[in-house]
Amino acid sequence: MKRILCYGDSNTFGFDPVTGNRYHPEIRWTGRLQQLLGKDYCVVEEGCNGRTACFTDPKEEWKNGMYYLKPCLNSQKPLDAVILMLGTNDLKTMFHASVKEVADGVGQMVDVIRSFTAEKQGFEPAIVLVSPPRIDAAIVDSSFQGSFDSSAAVRSREFSGYYRTVAQEKSCTFFDAAEYVGPSEADSLHLMPEAHRILAEQLAEIIRETV
């Protein structure tokens, strides 16, 4: 059985932008991915609301994705593939970050995944680097207006170019989620059920070809 780790933020967790709760497993893209791949695969969900790739919120330090990466890799081994989709929360106003800085942080995560799994499980998993969906400009009028300013939507359009470069440099499989899905009108940030379905279908094809 092939084990696939999905490491991400609230859109991997399955945050419902309408209710504020969590989507049921059959709606979340991770759950749909498991259904599509079938019994020969085990999809491990590891999404956390507010998780960043490289920046630390001083009030919630534990949401820095780098901090939990090694423990997660070790507890979930052996892993045949890691789907990494982070970066959206790094665009919060408090971090004043450029997308290049975020992409560089994601690249460091790729390096950690490679080196740590080589040590702890004896082989490196395939890595699918996902450029996150864009943030909509209406974020400034949403419930997240206190966290994201108007520049977040503009900067999120740069994800694809920088992440593609990192994927090429690190020899990862690249997937641009923004080509297929976008944020909901409900909060300009999180995915609706249809977007979860599309994301799962696209990633299922990639995993079948990669692992």
Short mmCIF file of C-alpha atoms in Angstrom, two decimals:
data_model
loop_
_atom_site.label_atom_id
_atom_site.label_comp_id
_atom_site.label_asym_id
_atom_site.label_seq_id
_atom_site.Cartn_x
_atom_site.Cartn_y
_atom_site.Cartn_z
CA MET A 1 0.00 0.00 0.00
CA LYS A 2 1.32 3.42 -0.99
CA ARG A 3 1.17 6.11 1.71
CA ILE A 4 0.49 9.70 0.63
CA LEU A 5 0.92 12.57 3.11
CA CYS A 6 -1.13 15.72 2.40
CA TYR A 7 0.58 18.51 4.33
CA GLY A 8 -1.17 21.86 4.22
CA ASP A 9 -3.32 24.54 5.82
CA SER A 10 -7.07 25.09 6.19
CA ASN A 11 -7.83 24.14 2.59
CA THR A 12 -6.24 20.76 3.32
CA PHE A 13 -8.00 20.60 6.69
CA GLY A 14 -11.29 21.18 4.88
CA PHE A 15 -12.49 24.50 6.31
CA ASP A 16 -16.06 25.25 5.22
CA PRO A 17 -16.25 28.98 4.33
CA VAL A 18 -20.01 29.03 4.77
CA THR A 19 -20.37 27.45 8.21
CA GLY A 20 -16.87 27.82 9.63
CA ASN A 21 -16.87 24.11 10.44
CA ARG A 22 -15.00 21.26 8.76
CA TYR A 23 -16.25 19.54 5.64
CA HIS A 24 -17.09 15.85 5.96
CA PRO A 25 -14.40 13.45 4.68
CA GLU A 26 -16.33 12.71 1.50
CA ILE A 27 -16.24 16.42 0.61
CA ARG A 28 -12.65 17.27 1.53
CA TRP A 29 -10.20 16.91 -1.34
CA THR A 30 -8.11 14.59 0.79
CA GLY A 31 -11.06 12.30 1.42
CA ARG A 32 -12.06 12.39 -2.23
CA LEU A 33 -8.46 11.62 -3.18
CA GLN A 34 -8.62 8.49 -1.03
CA GLN A 35 -11.83 7.42 -2.75
CA LEU A 36 -10.35 7.99 -6.20
CA LEU A 37 -7.08 6.20 -5.51
CA GLY A 38 -8.70 3.22 -3.82
CA LYS A 39 -7.47 0.51 -1.49
CA ASP A 40 -3.92 0.40 -2.86
CA TYR A 41 -3.26 3.83 -1.35
CA CYS A 42 -3.52 5.36 2.12
CA VAL A 43 -4.06 9.13 2.10
CA VAL A 44 -2.87 10.78 5.33
CA GLU A 45 -4.61 14.09 6.06
CA GLU A 46 -2.44 16.69 7.77
CA GLY A 47 -4.11 20.07 7.36
CA CYS A 48 -4.07 22.76 10.03
CA ASN A 49 -6.01 26.02 10.00
CA GLY A 50 -3.63 28.97 9.82
CA ARG A 51 -0.53 26.88 9.12
CA THR A 52 2.30 28.77 7.42
CA ALA A 53 5.22 27.52 5.41
CA CYS A 54 7.97 29.53 7.05
CA PHE A 55 6.74 32.49 9.11
CA THR A 56 5.85 32.39 12.80
CA ASP A 57 2.85 34.06 14.37
CA PRO A 58 4.14 35.10 17.81
CA LYS A 59 0.76 34.28 19.35
CA GLU A 60 0.47 30.86 17.69
CA GLU A 61 4.01 29.63 17.11
CA TRP A 62 2.86 26.05 16.67
CA LYS A 63 1.22 26.91 13.34
CA ASN A 64 4.58 27.28 11.62
CA GLY A 65 4.57 24.32 9.24
CA MET A 66 8.29 23.77 9.57
CA TYR A 67 8.00 23.13 13.31
CA TYR A 68 5.73 20.10 12.91
CA LEU A 69 7.18 18.77 9.67
CA LYS A 70 9.78 16.38 11.07
CA PRO A 71 7.51 14.92 13.79
CA CYS A 72 4.82 14.37 11.17
CA LEU A 73 7.17 12.73 8.70
CA ASN A 74 8.48 10.43 11.41
CA SER A 75 5.09 9.42 12.83
CA GLN A 76 3.56 8.78 9.41
CA LYS A 77 6.43 6.87 7.82
CA PRO A 78 6.89 5.11 5.53
CA LEU A 79 5.74 7.70 3.02
CA ASP A 80 5.77 7.19 -0.73
CA ALA A 81 4.66 10.72 -1.61
CA VAL A 82 4.11 14.10 0.03
CA ILE A 83 1.64 16.62 -1.38
CA LEU A 84 2.77 20.00 -0.05
CA MET A 85 0.34 22.93 -0.31
CA LEU A 86 1.30 25.86 1.90
CA GLY A 87 1.97 29.57 1.57
CA THR A 88 -1.40 31.31 1.70
CA ASN A 89 -1.15 32.20 5.39
CA ASP A 90 2.37 33.54 4.89
CA LEU A 91 0.74 36.40 2.98
CA LYS A 92 -0.94 37.71 6.13
CA THR A 93 -0.32 41.40 6.77
CA MET A 94 1.69 40.76 9.93
CA PHE A 95 4.48 38.98 8.04
CA HIS A 96 5.11 41.62 5.32
CA ALA A 97 6.39 38.80 3.12
CA SER A 98 7.13 38.66 -0.56
CA VAL A 99 6.06 35.58 -2.49
CA LYS A 100 9.70 34.86 -3.27
CA GLU A 101 10.40 34.65 0.46
CA VAL A 102 7.46 32.29 0.88
CA ALA A 103 8.58 30.14 -2.04
CA ASP A 104 12.10 29.99 -0.63
CA GLY A 105 10.61 28.79 2.66
CA VAL A 106 8.67 26.09 0.84
CA GLY A 107 11.89 25.09 -0.87
CA GLN A 108 13.49 24.64 2.54
CA MET A 109 10.60 22.37 3.51
CA VAL A 110 11.27 20.26 0.42
CA ASP A 111 14.91 19.93 1.49
CA VAL A 112 13.84 18.83 4.98
CA ILE A 113 11.41 16.26 3.59
CA ARG A 114 14.13 14.78 1.41
CA SER A 115 16.93 14.67 3.98
CA PHE A 116 14.81 13.59 6.95
CA THR A 117 12.97 10.76 5.16
CA ALA A 118 16.22 9.51 3.67
CA GLU A 119 17.52 9.20 7.23
CA LYS A 120 14.41 7.91 8.98
CA GLN A 121 12.82 5.61 6.42
CA GLY A 122 15.71 4.90 4.09
CA PHE A 123 14.26 6.44 0.93
CA GLU A 124 12.85 9.75 -0.25
CA PRO A 125 9.16 10.12 -1.14
CA ALA A 126 7.98 11.75 -4.34
CA ILE A 127 7.06 15.38 -3.66
CA VAL A 128 4.17 17.17 -5.32
CA LEU A 129 4.59 20.91 -4.80
CA VAL A 130 1.22 22.62 -5.12
CA SER A 131 1.02 26.32 -5.85
CA PRO A 132 -2.00 27.40 -3.73
CA PRO A 133 -5.26 28.84 -5.03
CA ARG A 134 -5.33 32.62 -5.27
CA ILE A 135 -6.83 34.92 -2.70
CA ASP A 136 -9.71 37.02 -4.02
CA ALA A 137 -9.55 40.81 -3.82
CA ALA A 138 -12.77 40.83 -1.80
CA ILE A 139 -10.79 39.45 1.15
CA VAL A 140 -10.71 43.00 2.51
CA ASP A 141 -14.48 42.85 2.99
CA SER A 142 -14.54 39.32 4.42
CA SER A 143 -14.31 37.92 7.92
CA PHE A 144 -10.53 37.68 7.35
CA GLN A 145 -10.02 41.38 6.65
CA GLY A 146 -8.09 41.76 9.87
CA SER A 147 -5.52 39.20 8.74
CA PHE A 148 -5.12 39.97 5.04
CA ASP A 149 -4.89 43.36 3.33
CA SER A 150 -5.53 44.18 -0.32
CA SER A 151 -1.98 43.30 -1.33
CA ALA A 152 -2.49 39.64 -0.39
CA ALA A 153 -4.70 39.04 -3.41
CA VAL A 154 -2.17 40.71 -5.69
CA ARG A 155 0.77 38.78 -4.27
CA SER A 156 -1.11 35.47 -4.45
CA ARG A 157 -1.05 35.78 -8.24
CA GLU A 158 2.72 35.36 -8.05
CA PHE A 159 2.56 31.94 -6.40
CA SER A 160 2.64 29.97 -9.63
CA GLY A 161 5.79 31.49 -11.10
CA TYR A 162 7.89 31.25 -7.95
CA TYR A 163 6.65 27.78 -6.96
CA ARG A 164 7.27 26.46 -10.46
CA THR A 165 10.86 27.66 -10.21
CA VAL A 166 11.31 25.95 -6.82
CA ALA A 167 9.83 22.73 -8.16
CA GLN A 168 12.21 22.78 -11.11
CA GLU A 169 15.21 23.51 -8.90
CA LYS A 170 14.26 20.79 -6.41
CA SER A 171 13.09 18.23 -9.00
CA CYS A 172 9.55 18.11 -7.61
CA THR A 173 6.32 17.51 -9.48
CA PHE A 174 4.62 20.89 -9.85
CA PHE A 175 0.87 21.52 -9.78
CA ASP A 176 -0.76 24.93 -10.07
CA ALA A 177 -4.04 24.71 -8.16
CA ALA A 178 -5.08 28.19 -9.33
CA GLU A 179 -5.42 26.88 -12.89
CA TYR A 180 -8.29 24.70 -11.76
CA VAL A 181 -9.87 26.14 -8.60
CA GLY A 182 -10.47 29.46 -6.89
CA PRO A 183 -11.64 30.70 -3.50
CA SER A 184 -15.28 30.91 -2.51
CA GLU A 185 -17.36 34.07 -2.70
CA ALA A 186 -18.24 33.41 0.93
CA ASP A 187 -14.84 34.42 2.31
CA SER A 188 -12.47 34.92 -0.66
CA LEU A 189 -10.05 32.38 0.83
CA HIS A 190 -11.42 28.87 1.23
CA LEU A 191 -12.64 26.29 -1.26
CA MET A 192 -16.20 25.23 -1.90
CA PRO A 193 -17.10 21.52 -2.34
CA GLU A 194 -16.87 21.64 -6.13
CA ALA A 195 -13.33 22.99 -5.91
CA HIS A 196 -12.39 20.17 -3.52
CA ARG A 197 -13.73 17.67 -6.07
CA ILE A 198 -11.72 19.17 -8.91
CA LEU A 199 -8.55 19.39 -6.85
CA ALA A 200 -8.86 15.75 -5.83
CA GLU A 201 -9.38 14.59 -9.40
CA GLN A 202 -6.34 16.48 -10.68
CA LEU A 203 -4.09 15.31 -7.86
CA ALA A 204 -5.26 11.72 -8.23
CA GLU A 205 -3.98 11.72 -11.80
CA ILE A 206 -0.64 13.10 -10.67
CA ILE A 207 -0.26 10.56 -7.86
CA ARG A 208 -1.07 7.64 -10.18
CA GLU A 209 1.58 8.86 -12.61
CA THR A 210 4.15 9.63 -9.91
CA VAL A 211 3.93 6.85 -7.33
#
